[in-house]
Amino acid sequence: MNPNVIEDLVGLLGRSNVLVEREDLIPYSFDATAALRRVPEVVVFPRTTAEVASVLKLSQKHKFPVVARGSGSGLSGGSVPTEGSVVVCLVKLDRILEVDARNFTLRAEAGVLTQAVYDAADNAGLFYPPDPGSMKISTIGGNVAENSGGLRGLKYGVTRDYVMGLEVVLADGEVCRLGSKCVKDVAGYSLKDLFVGSEGTLGIVTEVLLKLVPRPTARQTLLATYARMDAAAATVSAIIAAKIVPCTLEFLDSKTLRCVEDYAHVGLPVDAEALLLIEVDGHPAAVADDAAEASRLATARRSAFSALARMRPTTILEDATVPRSELSNMIRFIQETGERHRLEIATFGHFGDGNLHPTFLTDERDADEMRRVEAAMREIFAHALSLGGTITGEHGVGLAKKAFLRGQMGDGSYALLRQVKRSLDPLGLLNPGKVFDP
Ligand SMILES: Cc1cc2nc3c(=O)[nH]c(=O)nc-3n(C[C@H](O)[C@H](O)[C@H](O)COP(=O)(O)OP(=O)(O)OC[C@H]3O[C@@H](n4cnc5c(N)ncnc54)[C@H](O)[C@@H]3O)c2cc1C
């Protein structure tokens, strides 16, 4: 990196907000995706939108790539630095700016943790539903950039459904405010939606305006275990057919539930082949309540990734997603694929959304095993697509899945995607090499 650029960055942000020493940079060389890493040239911590804009203006001037980063909990390599890049880490934009209880909105800077958004809404008697398993560590800006889902997606939807407005800094440093507090607002293209799920490739989100909803007054959690996985899938179909929409309908296969029990000790039945965690919420007349037990079970489910990560040196968590009607077909295929390639794959996920997390328990140092992992992954994605599914339900494309994107989208839509990127980032400096090759 040109030393003048570093001095300019120090001039803009102050020395304590610019990291350049290798040992300081290493923690920013990876996210939560296995086997992807690159040490950045510089990491900067802007504290205001104006500082973000000044960094992007400098990037245009000196043509260095910029990688936005929240907490680095991403599971597709989105915030892994690209060659010669400056990482713009947004964790110091960490203020909740407003909870508007009259309009049911919350305005926050991009680096606020998802849990803090939830808590601020809760303190006002309101509810912010999207709850990625990582909500205690992920930033709201990262959630917007990935359009993250969560355990309550079935009833409440995903992050996009709660984004009413955004403040975004464009590649050239221009600051745009998109959307408004109006429940209905159809003035112009819905540009905010372009930035939701754009994985840091179109602009840097500095502020979010979120929709809140009334807090449900009661919740009940039910744990159902099955000797056969097909029976769990049939239960899900029956629940939906009965027009009951639980807020959570989570699935754990036998391997995952044994690992979770070993890790969290909540008394899960380890001899079951499948487990469903079902949560309904609403009016107390419709829902009985045992908050402590419910929270214990939800915490156990949220620990699935950590529990599995203890089993082997490398944990690769995927999120192939299919229409709900194809769930048992897909799970069976994942199991057979694991056996065929002599791999350990545990599967859990958001069953109600058809969103599965086949998780490879592997070792990145074993080249032969990694080749088998890649082959199995390709087959799993191809099968998901053949069932009308998608290569990613919530983790994004990033680096990890870009090789599969064109296959899913087809040439026309893929070309359109690149055209949008070129018009917003003509020099290709925002998170280059993510989602697709430059
Ligand atoms: C244990 C665990 C459980 C998880 N559970 C879920 C889950 O249930 N559902 C789910 O959807 N995901 C889940 N994830 C994945 C991850 O937490 C989410 O993708 C999350 O939204 C990432 O937020 P982050 O702040 O860590 O972003 P990062 O990982 O730092 O960045 C993610 C992407 O967003 C971009 N980005 C970050 N901030 C901004 C910004 N302000 N402006 C523009 N671009 C930005 C980055 O460039 C990158 O492309 C889980 C991860 C872990 C480790």
Tab-separated table of C-alpha atoms and ligand atoms in Angstrom:
chain	number	residue	atom	x	y	z
A	1	MET	CA	0.000	0.000	0.000
A	2	ASN	CA	1.265	3.426	-0.982
A	3	PRO	CA	2.538	5.046	2.285
A	4	ASN	CA	0.893	8.314	1.240
A	5	VAL	CA	-2.490	6.583	1.285
A	6	ILE	CA	-1.860	5.357	4.818
A	7	GLU	CA	-0.854	8.843	5.920
A	8	ASP	CA	-4.007	10.245	4.264
A	9	LEU	CA	-6.132	7.668	6.088
A	10	VAL	CA	-4.460	8.591	9.385
A	11	GLY	CA	-5.127	12.250	8.583
A	12	LEU	CA	-8.805	11.516	7.965
A	13	LEU	CA	-9.509	9.147	10.853
A	14	GLY	CA	-6.735	9.564	13.435
A	15	ARG	CA	-3.903	7.102	14.076
A	16	SER	CA	-5.859	5.002	16.582
A	17	ASN	CA	-8.466	4.220	13.900
A	18	VAL	CA	-6.009	2.897	11.320
A	19	LEU	CA	-4.393	-0.533	11.737
A	20	VAL	CA	-1.328	-1.392	9.656
A	21	GLU	CA	0.754	-3.807	11.744
A	22	ARG	CA	0.542	-7.415	10.579
A	23	GLU	CA	-0.410	-8.802	13.998
A	24	ASP	CA	-3.227	-6.229	14.211
A	25	LEU	CA	-4.434	-7.075	10.701
A	26	ILE	CA	-4.608	-10.862	11.120
A	27	PRO	CA	-7.955	-10.878	13.024
A	28	TYR	CA	-9.487	-9.112	9.987
A	29	SER	CA	-8.160	-11.651	7.465
A	30	PHE	CA	-11.131	-14.044	7.746
A	31	ASP	CA	-14.802	-14.227	8.631
A	32	ALA	CA	-16.726	-17.265	9.933
A	33	THR	CA	-16.340	-19.113	6.618
A	34	ALA	CA	-13.836	-21.956	6.734
A	35	ALA	CA	-10.709	-22.012	4.580
A	36	LEU	CA	-10.917	-18.450	3.201
A	37	ARG	CA	-8.460	-15.830	4.349
A	38	ARG	CA	-6.274	-12.980	3.173
A	39	VAL	CA	-4.499	-10.401	5.297
A	40	PRO	CA	-5.652	-6.862	4.390
A	41	GLU	CA	-3.247	-3.980	3.810
A	42	VAL	CA	-5.010	-1.652	6.222
A	43	VAL	CA	-8.067	-1.756	8.482
A	44	VAL	CA	-9.851	1.502	9.282
A	45	PHE	CA	-12.559	2.309	11.813
A	46	PRO	CA	-14.612	5.334	10.727
A	47	ARG	CA	-16.884	6.821	13.409
A	48	THR	CA	-19.237	8.832	11.214
A	49	THR	CA	-20.850	8.705	7.787
A	50	ALA	CA	-18.667	11.632	6.747
A	51	GLU	CA	-15.553	9.603	7.623
A	52	VAL	CA	-16.813	6.630	5.580
A	53	ALA	CA	-17.417	9.016	2.661
A	54	SER	CA	-13.908	10.458	2.978
A	55	VAL	CA	-12.364	6.960	2.824
A	56	LEU	CA	-14.369	6.101	-0.293
A	57	LYS	CA	-13.331	9.369	-1.962
A	58	LEU	CA	-9.722	8.491	-1.229
A	59	SER	CA	-10.274	5.020	-2.688
A	60	GLN	CA	-11.483	6.604	-5.958
A	61	LYS	CA	-8.465	8.875	-6.031
A	62	HIS	CA	-5.868	6.155	-5.402
A	63	LYS	CA	-7.861	3.241	-6.866
A	64	PHE	CA	-7.585	0.913	-3.882
A	65	PRO	CA	-10.347	-1.635	-3.213
A	66	VAL	CA	-12.516	-1.287	-0.124
A	67	VAL	CA	-14.092	-4.153	1.799
A	68	ALA	CA	-16.881	-3.246	4.220
A	69	ARG	CA	-16.901	-5.279	7.407
A	70	GLY	CA	-19.250	-5.554	10.339
A	71	SER	CA	-18.411	-8.252	12.887
A	72	GLY	CA	-16.979	-10.720	10.381
A	73	SER	CA	-19.528	-13.399	11.278
A	74	GLY	CA	-20.450	-13.934	7.616
A	75	LEU	CA	-20.633	-17.448	6.249
A	76	SER	CA	-19.818	-16.857	2.576
A	77	GLY	CA	-16.511	-14.977	2.796
A	78	GLY	CA	-18.093	-11.583	2.045
A	79	SER	CA	-15.830	-9.592	4.339
A	80	VAL	CA	-12.652	-11.562	3.602
A	81	PRO	CA	-10.236	-8.925	2.227
A	82	THR	CA	-9.451	-8.856	-1.473
A	83	GLU	CA	-5.940	-8.196	-2.769
A	84	GLY	CA	-4.540	-4.795	-1.800
A	85	SER	CA	-7.720	-3.808	0.024
A	86	VAL	CA	-8.527	-1.444	2.839
A	87	VAL	CA	-11.053	-2.988	5.218
A	88	VAL	CA	-13.636	-0.465	6.426
A	89	CYS	CA	-14.852	-1.880	9.712
A	90	LEU	CA	-18.097	-0.260	10.833
A	91	VAL	CA	-18.237	-1.350	14.462
A	92	LYS	CA	-17.594	2.185	15.753
A	93	LEU	CA	-20.796	3.428	14.115
A	94	ASP	CA	-22.585	1.910	17.067
A	95	ARG	CA	-25.338	4.287	18.149
A	96	ILE	CA	-29.048	3.635	18.248
A	97	LEU	CA	-30.312	7.012	17.071
A	98	GLU	CA	-34.033	6.802	17.680
A	99	VAL	CA	-36.852	4.483	18.708
A	100	ASP	CA	-40.049	6.044	17.405
A	101	ALA	CA	-42.892	4.351	19.256
A	102	ARG	CA	-45.521	6.368	17.361
A	103	ASN	CA	-44.349	5.193	13.952
A	104	PHE	CA	-42.979	1.820	15.094
A	105	THR	CA	-39.513	2.520	13.693
A	106	LEU	CA	-35.940	2.339	14.918
A	107	ARG	CA	-32.996	4.201	13.435
A	108	ALA	CA	-29.508	2.880	14.097
A	109	GLU	CA	-25.985	3.194	12.803
A	110	ALA	CA	-24.699	0.245	10.795
A	111	GLY	CA	-22.339	-1.112	13.445
A	112	VAL	CA	-24.997	-1.637	16.133
A	113	LEU	CA	-25.289	-5.307	17.130
A	114	THR	CA	-28.501	-7.070	16.105
A	115	GLN	CA	-29.164	-8.027	19.729
A	116	ALA	CA	-28.951	-4.341	20.740
A	117	VAL	CA	-31.575	-3.495	18.095
A	118	TYR	CA	-33.816	-6.224	19.489
A	119	ASP	CA	-33.255	-5.013	23.075
A	120	ALA	CA	-33.947	-1.352	22.248
A	121	ALA	CA	-37.219	-2.314	20.559
A	122	ASP	CA	-38.114	-4.595	23.456
A	123	ASN	CA	-37.481	-1.818	26.001
A	124	ALA	CA	-40.061	0.273	24.143
A	125	GLY	CA	-42.571	-2.603	24.227
A	126	LEU	CA	-41.948	-3.299	20.538
A	127	PHE	CA	-40.403	-6.155	18.593
A	128	TYR	CA	-37.683	-6.463	15.940
A	129	PRO	CA	-38.220	-10.024	14.672
A	130	PRO	CA	-35.213	-10.988	12.451
A	131	ASP	CA	-33.005	-13.113	14.684
A	132	PRO	CA	-30.011	-14.671	12.939
A	133	GLY	CA	-28.346	-17.327	15.070
A	134	SER	CA	-25.434	-14.884	15.283
A	135	MET	CA	-27.516	-11.961	16.581
A	136	LYS	CA	-25.384	-11.451	19.701
A	137	ILE	CA	-22.351	-10.719	17.531
A	138	SER	CA	-23.538	-9.651	14.047
A	139	THR	CA	-24.056	-5.998	13.104
A	140	ILE	CA	-27.295	-4.653	11.689
A	141	GLY	CA	-25.334	-3.329	8.677
A	142	GLY	CA	-24.030	-6.855	8.039
A	143	ASN	CA	-27.592	-8.194	8.342
A	144	VAL	CA	-28.793	-5.688	5.745
A	145	ALA	CA	-25.846	-6.423	3.430
A	146	GLU	CA	-26.616	-10.166	3.605
A	147	ASN	CA	-30.398	-9.853	3.917
A	148	SER	CA	-30.061	-12.202	6.870
A	149	GLY	CA	-32.765	-14.544	7.985
A	150	GLY	CA	-33.225	-16.131	11.354
A	151	LEU	CA	-35.206	-18.556	13.432
A	152	ARG	CA	-38.420	-16.534	13.188
A	153	GLY	CA	-38.363	-16.214	9.400
A	154	LEU	CA	-41.365	-18.432	8.759
A	155	LYS	CA	-43.850	-16.075	10.362
A	156	TYR	CA	-42.001	-12.771	10.320
A	157	GLY	CA	-39.806	-12.842	7.212
A	158	VAL	CA	-36.198	-11.704	6.838
A	159	THR	CA	-34.201	-8.500	7.289
A	160	ARG	CA	-35.442	-7.007	3.991
A	161	ASP	CA	-39.013	-7.066	5.315
A	162	TYR	CA	-37.997	-4.631	8.074
A	163	VAL	CA	-35.797	-2.184	6.158
A	164	MET	CA	-37.763	1.024	5.600
A	165	GLY	CA	-34.805	3.222	4.818
A	166	LEU	CA	-31.043	3.296	4.482
A	167	GLU	CA	-28.246	5.795	4.458
A	168	VAL	CA	-25.652	4.537	1.984
A	169	VAL	CA	-22.284	5.887	0.912
A	170	LEU	CA	-21.738	5.210	-2.781
A	171	ALA	CA	-18.426	4.226	-4.368
A	172	ASP	CA	-17.571	7.859	-5.182
A	173	GLY	CA	-18.241	9.024	-1.606
A	174	GLU	CA	-21.697	10.458	-2.323
A	175	VAL	CA	-24.113	9.983	0.617
A	176	CYS	CA	-27.665	8.878	-0.294
A	177	ARG	CA	-30.680	8.565	1.967
A	178	LEU	CA	-33.171	6.048	0.622
A	179	GLY	CA	-36.688	5.213	1.841
A	180	SER	CA	-38.661	6.852	4.648
A	181	LYS	CA	-40.842	6.276	7.702
A	182	CYS	CA	-43.918	6.153	5.499
A	183	VAL	CA	-45.555	2.744	5.526
A	184	LYS	CA	-46.468	3.424	1.930
A	185	ASP	CA	-43.873	5.122	-0.266
A	186	VAL	CA	-43.657	4.415	-3.982
A	187	ALA	CA	-41.753	7.484	-5.112
A	188	GLY	CA	-39.202	6.318	-7.660
A	189	TYR	CA	-37.519	2.928	-7.852
A	190	SER	CA	-37.217	1.150	-4.516
A	191	LEU	CA	-33.494	1.816	-4.388
A	192	LYS	CA	-33.086	0.767	-0.767
A	193	ASP	CA	-34.019	-2.743	-1.868
A	194	LEU	CA	-31.129	-2.771	-4.296
A	195	PHE	CA	-28.724	-2.398	-1.404
A	196	VAL	CA	-30.345	-5.039	0.812
A	197	GLY	CA	-28.385	-8.233	0.171
A	198	SER	CA	-25.787	-6.470	-1.998
A	199	GLU	CA	-22.927	-7.798	0.177
A	200	GLY	CA	-20.928	-4.580	0.252
A	201	THR	CA	-20.536	-4.535	-3.549
A	202	LEU	CA	-22.725	-1.497	-4.332
A	203	GLY	CA	-22.194	0.878	-1.406
A	204	ILE	CA	-21.512	1.037	2.325
A	205	VAL	CA	-24.556	1.186	4.572
A	206	THR	CA	-24.014	3.651	7.402
A	207	GLU	CA	-27.505	3.950	8.864
A	208	VAL	CA	-30.671	1.854	8.854
A	209	LEU	CA	-34.300	2.729	9.456
A	210	LEU	CA	-36.101	-0.392	10.617
A	211	LYS	CA	-39.737	-1.312	10.952
A	212	LEU	CA	-40.826	-2.619	14.362
A	213	VAL	CA	-43.986	-4.523	15.208
A	214	PRO	CA	-45.994	-4.880	18.414
A	215	ARG	CA	-44.363	-7.303	20.815
A	216	PRO	CA	-46.290	-10.594	20.995
A	217	THR	CA	-47.684	-10.974	24.488
A	218	ALA	CA	-47.085	-14.704	24.733
A	219	ARG	CA	-44.947	-17.500	23.314
A	220	GLN	CA	-44.923	-21.244	23.617
A	221	THR	CA	-42.234	-23.659	22.580
A	222	LEU	CA	-42.758	-27.281	21.688
A	223	LEU	CA	-40.090	-29.898	21.160
A	224	ALA	CA	-41.045	-32.850	18.954
A	225	THR	CA	-38.793	-35.848	18.350
A	226	TYR	CA	-39.029	-38.398	15.565
A	227	ALA	CA	-37.694	-41.880	14.987
A	228	ARG	CA	-37.860	-41.182	11.249
A	229	MET	CA	-36.870	-37.992	9.491
A	230	ASP	CA	-39.758	-38.314	6.998
A	231	ALA	CA	-42.212	-38.044	9.867
A	232	ALA	CA	-40.680	-34.690	10.873
A	233	ALA	CA	-41.092	-33.412	7.318
A	234	ALA	CA	-44.691	-34.689	7.264
A	235	THR	CA	-45.400	-32.767	10.500
A	236	VAL	CA	-44.178	-29.561	8.904
A	237	SER	CA	-46.424	-30.113	5.878
A	238	ALA	CA	-49.395	-30.860	8.155
A	239	ILE	CA	-48.826	-27.756	10.281
A	240	ILE	CA	-48.693	-25.520	7.218
A	241	ALA	CA	-51.663	-27.308	5.592
A	242	ALA	CA	-53.665	-26.574	8.761
A	243	LYS	CA	-52.878	-22.879	8.126
A	244	ILE	CA	-50.945	-22.581	11.370
A	245	VAL	CA	-47.863	-20.393	10.998
A	246	PRO	CA	-45.462	-20.895	13.910
A	247	CYS	CA	-42.818	-18.206	14.259
A	248	THR	CA	-40.120	-20.865	14.507
A	249	LEU	CA	-39.959	-24.319	12.977
A	250	GLU	CA	-36.399	-25.529	13.385
A	251	PHE	CA	-34.987	-28.921	12.439
A	252	LEU	CA	-32.002	-30.812	13.853
A	253	ASP	CA	-30.832	-34.131	12.430
A	254	SER	CA	-29.542	-36.881	14.711
A	255	LYS	CA	-25.875	-35.901	14.388
A	256	THR	CA	-26.596	-32.240	15.161
A	257	LEU	CA	-28.831	-32.980	18.094
A	258	ARG	CA	-26.261	-35.290	19.672
A	259	CYS	CA	-23.578	-32.604	19.289
A	260	VAL	CA	-25.888	-29.899	20.686
A	261	GLU	CA	-26.798	-32.061	23.689
A	262	ASP	CA	-23.160	-32.847	24.330
A	263	TYR	CA	-22.430	-29.100	24.238
A	264	ALA	CA	-25.494	-27.487	25.859
A	265	HIS	CA	-26.819	-30.279	28.158
A	266	VAL	CA	-30.494	-29.360	27.881
A	267	GLY	CA	-31.822	-32.924	27.980
A	268	LEU	CA	-32.444	-33.472	24.250
A	269	PRO	CA	-33.308	-37.090	23.343
A	270	VAL	CA	-30.111	-38.256	21.650
A	271	ASP	CA	-31.619	-41.429	20.162
A	272	ALA	CA	-34.088	-39.553	17.915
A	273	GLU	CA	-33.433	-39.294	14.178
A	274	ALA	CA	-34.925	-35.835	13.902
A	275	LEU	CA	-36.072	-33.062	16.173
A	276	LEU	CA	-38.354	-30.114	15.547
A	277	LEU	CA	-38.320	-27.045	17.714
A	278	ILE	CA	-41.622	-25.273	17.203
A	279	GLU	CA	-42.422	-21.882	18.675
A	280	VAL	CA	-45.754	-20.132	18.362
A	281	ASP	CA	-46.430	-16.631	19.565
A	282	GLY	CA	-49.387	-14.317	19.753
A	283	HIS	CA	-52.165	-13.565	22.210
A	284	PRO	CA	-52.028	-15.336	25.593
A	285	ALA	CA	-55.474	-16.811	24.972
A	286	ALA	CA	-54.030	-18.714	22.028
A	287	VAL	CA	-50.635	-19.491	23.533
A	288	ALA	CA	-49.594	-20.852	26.936
A	289	ASP	CA	-46.201	-19.792	28.227
A	290	ASP	CA	-43.025	-21.176	29.859
A	291	ALA	CA	-40.466	-18.496	29.094
A	292	ALA	CA	-37.450	-20.031	30.866
A	293	GLU	CA	-37.816	-23.435	29.195
A	294	ALA	CA	-38.446	-21.826	25.802
A	295	SER	CA	-35.367	-19.681	26.099
A	296	ARG	CA	-33.248	-22.718	27.122
A	297	LEU	CA	-34.372	-24.647	24.040
A	298	ALA	CA	-33.900	-21.714	21.667
A	299	THR	CA	-30.417	-21.143	23.094
A	300	ALA	CA	-29.621	-24.812	22.510
A	301	ARG	CA	-30.753	-24.506	18.884
A	302	ARG	CA	-28.690	-21.337	18.420
A	303	SER	CA	-25.650	-23.220	19.657
A	304	ALA	CA	-25.865	-25.795	16.811
A	305	PHE	CA	-22.997	-24.261	14.817
A	306	SER	CA	-20.715	-23.926	17.856
A	307	ALA	CA	-21.581	-27.455	18.993
A	308	LEU	CA	-20.747	-28.925	15.585
A	309	ALA	CA	-17.596	-26.822	15.277
A	310	ARG	CA	-16.060	-28.771	18.168
A	311	MET	CA	-16.167	-32.065	16.279
A	312	ARG	CA	-13.507	-31.613	13.567
A	313	PRO	CA	-10.863	-28.956	12.795
A	314	THR	CA	-12.888	-27.368	9.956
A	315	THR	CA	-16.618	-26.669	9.873
A	316	ILE	CA	-18.179	-25.669	6.549
A	317	LEU	CA	-21.757	-24.562	6.980
A	318	GLU	CA	-23.869	-24.344	3.825
A	319	ASP	CA	-27.395	-23.094	3.313
A	320	ALA	CA	-28.935	-24.872	0.339
A	321	THR	CA	-32.632	-24.085	0.359
A	322	VAL	CA	-35.581	-25.797	-1.308
A	323	PRO	CA	-39.343	-25.354	-1.457
A	324	ARG	CA	-40.783	-26.787	1.770
A	325	SER	CA	-42.426	-29.665	-0.097
A	326	GLU	CA	-38.973	-30.968	-1.113
A	327	LEU	CA	-37.397	-31.003	2.347
A	328	SER	CA	-37.287	-34.722	3.005
A	329	ASN	CA	-36.027	-35.410	-0.529
A	330	MET	CA	-33.242	-32.864	0.014
A	331	ILE	CA	-32.250	-34.141	3.446
A	332	ARG	CA	-32.115	-37.706	2.209
A	333	PHE	CA	-29.957	-36.591	-0.716
A	334	ILE	CA	-27.559	-34.800	1.641
A	335	GLN	CA	-27.251	-37.926	3.804
A	336	GLU	CA	-26.629	-40.176	0.784
A	337	THR	CA	-24.104	-37.711	-0.653
A	338	GLY	CA	-22.208	-37.696	2.639
A	339	GLU	CA	-22.060	-41.498	2.660
A	340	ARG	CA	-21.058	-41.717	-1.011
A	341	HIS	CA	-18.140	-39.320	-0.502
A	342	ARG	CA	-17.199	-40.716	2.930
A	343	LEU	CA	-17.873	-37.383	4.634
A	344	GLU	CA	-19.445	-36.348	7.901
A	345	ILE	CA	-22.350	-33.996	7.181
A	346	ALA	CA	-24.724	-32.869	9.940
A	347	THR	CA	-27.885	-31.043	8.904
A	348	PHE	CA	-30.019	-28.578	10.799
A	349	GLY	CA	-31.951	-25.537	9.711
A	350	HIS	CA	-35.028	-23.447	9.408
A	351	PHE	CA	-37.425	-26.202	8.281
A	352	GLY	CA	-40.386	-23.886	7.993
A	353	ASP	CA	-38.497	-21.860	5.379
A	354	GLY	CA	-37.050	-24.880	3.529
A	355	ASN	CA	-33.666	-23.439	4.545
A	356	LEU	CA	-31.214	-26.220	5.403
A	357	HIS	CA	-27.708	-26.004	6.813
A	358	PRO	CA	-25.812	-29.087	5.660
A	359	THR	CA	-22.654	-28.741	7.729
A	360	PHE	CA	-19.445	-30.477	6.684
A	361	LEU	CA	-17.330	-31.593	9.624
A	362	THR	CA	-13.962	-31.849	7.973
A	363	ASP	CA	-10.281	-30.881	7.993
A	364	GLU	CA	-8.984	-28.295	5.541
A	365	ARG	CA	-5.435	-29.693	5.874
A	366	ASP	CA	-6.529	-32.937	4.229
A	367	ALA	CA	-6.425	-32.191	0.487
A	368	ASP	CA	-8.154	-35.414	-0.517
A	369	GLU	CA	-10.995	-34.878	1.949
A	370	MET	CA	-11.394	-31.272	0.770
A	371	ARG	CA	-11.714	-32.457	-2.838
A	372	ARG	CA	-14.494	-34.797	-1.724
A	373	VAL	CA	-16.160	-31.937	0.202
A	374	GLU	CA	-16.134	-29.767	-2.929
A	375	ALA	CA	-17.568	-32.555	-5.068
A	376	ALA	CA	-20.309	-33.242	-2.511
A	377	MET	CA	-21.102	-29.546	-2.245
A	378	ARG	CA	-21.457	-29.238	-6.021
A	379	GLU	CA	-23.862	-32.185	-6.044
A	380	ILE	CA	-25.893	-30.749	-3.170
A	381	PHE	CA	-26.269	-27.354	-4.861
A	382	ALA	CA	-27.147	-28.993	-8.193
A	383	HIS	CA	-29.775	-31.113	-6.478
A	384	ALA	CA	-31.241	-28.107	-4.653
A	385	LEU	CA	-31.514	-26.251	-7.976
A	386	SER	CA	-33.116	-29.269	-9.650
A	387	LEU	CA	-35.799	-29.156	-6.936
A	388	GLY	CA	-36.501	-25.475	-7.628
A	389	GLY	CA	-34.284	-24.327	-4.764
A	390	THR	CA	-31.420	-21.880	-4.320
A	391	ILE	CA	-27.688	-22.080	-3.563
A	392	THR	CA	-28.158	-19.744	-0.600
A	393	GLY	CA	-31.198	-18.993	1.529
A	394	GLU	CA	-29.552	-16.464	3.811
A	395	HIS	CA	-25.749	-16.491	3.922
A	396	GLY	CA	-25.150	-14.773	0.598
A	397	VAL	CA	-22.878	-15.588	-2.318
A	398	GLY	CA	-19.663	-13.814	-1.284
A	399	LEU	CA	-16.619	-15.792	-2.334
A	400	ALA	CA	-17.874	-19.187	-1.303
A	401	LYS	CA	-20.725	-19.560	-3.771
A	402	LYS	CA	-19.918	-17.290	-6.670
A	403	ALA	CA	-18.995	-20.246	-8.890
A	404	PHE	CA	-22.598	-21.432	-8.645
A	405	LEU	CA	-24.452	-18.165	-9.138
A	406	ARG	CA	-24.586	-18.084	-12.924
A	407	GLY	CA	-25.961	-21.642	-12.947
A	408	GLN	CA	-28.822	-20.550	-10.745
A	409	MET	CA	-29.599	-17.201	-12.356
A	410	GLY	CA	-29.081	-17.950	-16.040
A	411	ASP	CA	-27.093	-15.749	-18.422
A	412	GLY	CA	-29.627	-12.916	-18.798
A	413	SER	CA	-30.185	-12.212	-15.098
A	414	TYR	CA	-26.491	-12.671	-14.368
A	415	ALA	CA	-25.583	-10.052	-17.005
A	416	LEU	CA	-28.149	-7.672	-15.485
A	417	LEU	CA	-26.545	-8.107	-12.072
A	418	ARG	CA	-23.136	-7.130	-13.485
A	419	GLN	CA	-24.668	-4.174	-15.299
A	420	VAL	CA	-26.089	-2.854	-12.008
A	421	LYS	CA	-22.683	-3.285	-10.379
A	422	ARG	CA	-20.927	-1.423	-13.207
A	423	SER	CA	-23.324	1.500	-13.088
A	424	LEU	CA	-22.921	1.990	-9.329
A	425	ASP	CA	-19.255	1.102	-9.039
A	426	PRO	CA	-17.656	1.785	-12.439
A	427	LEU	CA	-14.095	1.382	-11.139
A	428	GLY	CA	-14.975	-1.915	-9.443
A	429	LEU	CA	-13.502	-0.910	-6.083
A	430	LEU	CA	-16.280	-2.003	-3.717
A	431	ASN	CA	-15.671	-5.531	-2.436
A	432	PRO	CA	-14.358	-6.678	-5.815
A	433	GLY	CA	-14.434	-10.390	-6.604
A	434	LYS	CA	-17.423	-11.023	-4.351
A	435	VAL	CA	-20.705	-12.371	-5.758
A	436	PHE	CA	-19.097	-12.556	-9.247
A	437	ASP	CA	-15.692	-12.053	-10.811
A	438	PRO	CA	-14.911	-8.515	-11.983
B	1	LIG	C1	-22.888	-18.996	14.658
B	1	LIG	C2	-23.444	-18.259	13.459
B	1	LIG	C3	-24.809	-18.303	13.229
B	1	LIG	C4	-25.351	-17.632	12.107
B	1	LIG	N1	-26.691	-17.667	11.924
B	1	LIG	C5	-27.233	-17.023	10.867
B	1	LIG	C6	-28.648	-17.060	10.640
B	1	LIG	O1	-29.410	-17.677	11.397
B	1	LIG	N2	-29.124	-16.398	9.565
B	1	LIG	C7	-28.309	-15.708	8.722
B	1	LIG	O2	-28.823	-15.122	7.759
B	1	LIG	N3	-26.974	-15.656	8.903
B	1	LIG	C8	-26.421	-16.296	9.958
B	1	LIG	N4	-25.061	-16.238	10.154
B	1	LIG	C9	-24.210	-15.494	9.195
B	1	LIG	C10	-23.861	-14.034	9.600
B	1	LIG	O3	-23.895	-13.855	10.985
B	1	LIG	C11	-24.771	-13.033	8.910
B	1	LIG	O4	-24.532	-13.051	7.513
B	1	LIG	C12	-24.590	-11.586	9.411
B	1	LIG	O5	-25.560	-10.750	8.825
B	1	LIG	C13	-23.217	-11.002	9.127
B	1	LIG	O6	-23.090	-9.801	9.873
B	1	LIG	P1	-21.653	-9.200	10.192
B	1	LIG	O7	-21.836	-7.906	10.886
B	1	LIG	O8	-20.819	-10.200	10.894
B	1	LIG	O9	-21.126	-8.949	8.711
B	1	LIG	P2	-19.727	-9.357	8.048
B	1	LIG	O10	-19.511	-10.818	8.111
B	1	LIG	O11	-18.657	-8.483	8.565
B	1	LIG	O12	-20.029	-8.945	6.523
B	1	LIG	C14	-20.945	-9.672	5.759
B	1	LIG	C15	-21.081	-9.028	4.375
B	1	LIG	O13	-21.723	-7.765	4.507
B	1	LIG	C16	-20.881	-6.720	4.035
B	1	LIG	N5	-21.088	-5.614	4.981
B	1	LIG	C17	-20.973	-5.648	6.327
B	1	LIG	N6	-21.341	-4.471	6.840
B	1	LIG	C18	-21.704	-3.689	5.800
B	1	LIG	C19	-22.180	-2.355	5.672
B	1	LIG	N7	-22.368	-1.586	6.744
B	1	LIG	N8	-22.439	-1.869	4.435
B	1	LIG	C20	-22.264	-2.638	3.340
B	1	LIG	N9	-21.807	-3.901	3.399
B	1	LIG	C21	-21.539	-4.415	4.610
B	1	LIG	C22	-19.485	-7.279	3.995
B	1	LIG	O14	-18.700	-6.663	2.993
B	1	LIG	C23	-19.766	-8.732	3.671
B	1	LIG	O15	-19.966	-8.887	2.290
B	1	LIG	C24	-24.496	-16.921	11.241
B	1	LIG	C25	-23.122	-16.881	11.502
B	1	LIG	C26	-22.594	-17.545	12.582
B	1	LIG	C27	-21.106	-17.471	12.825
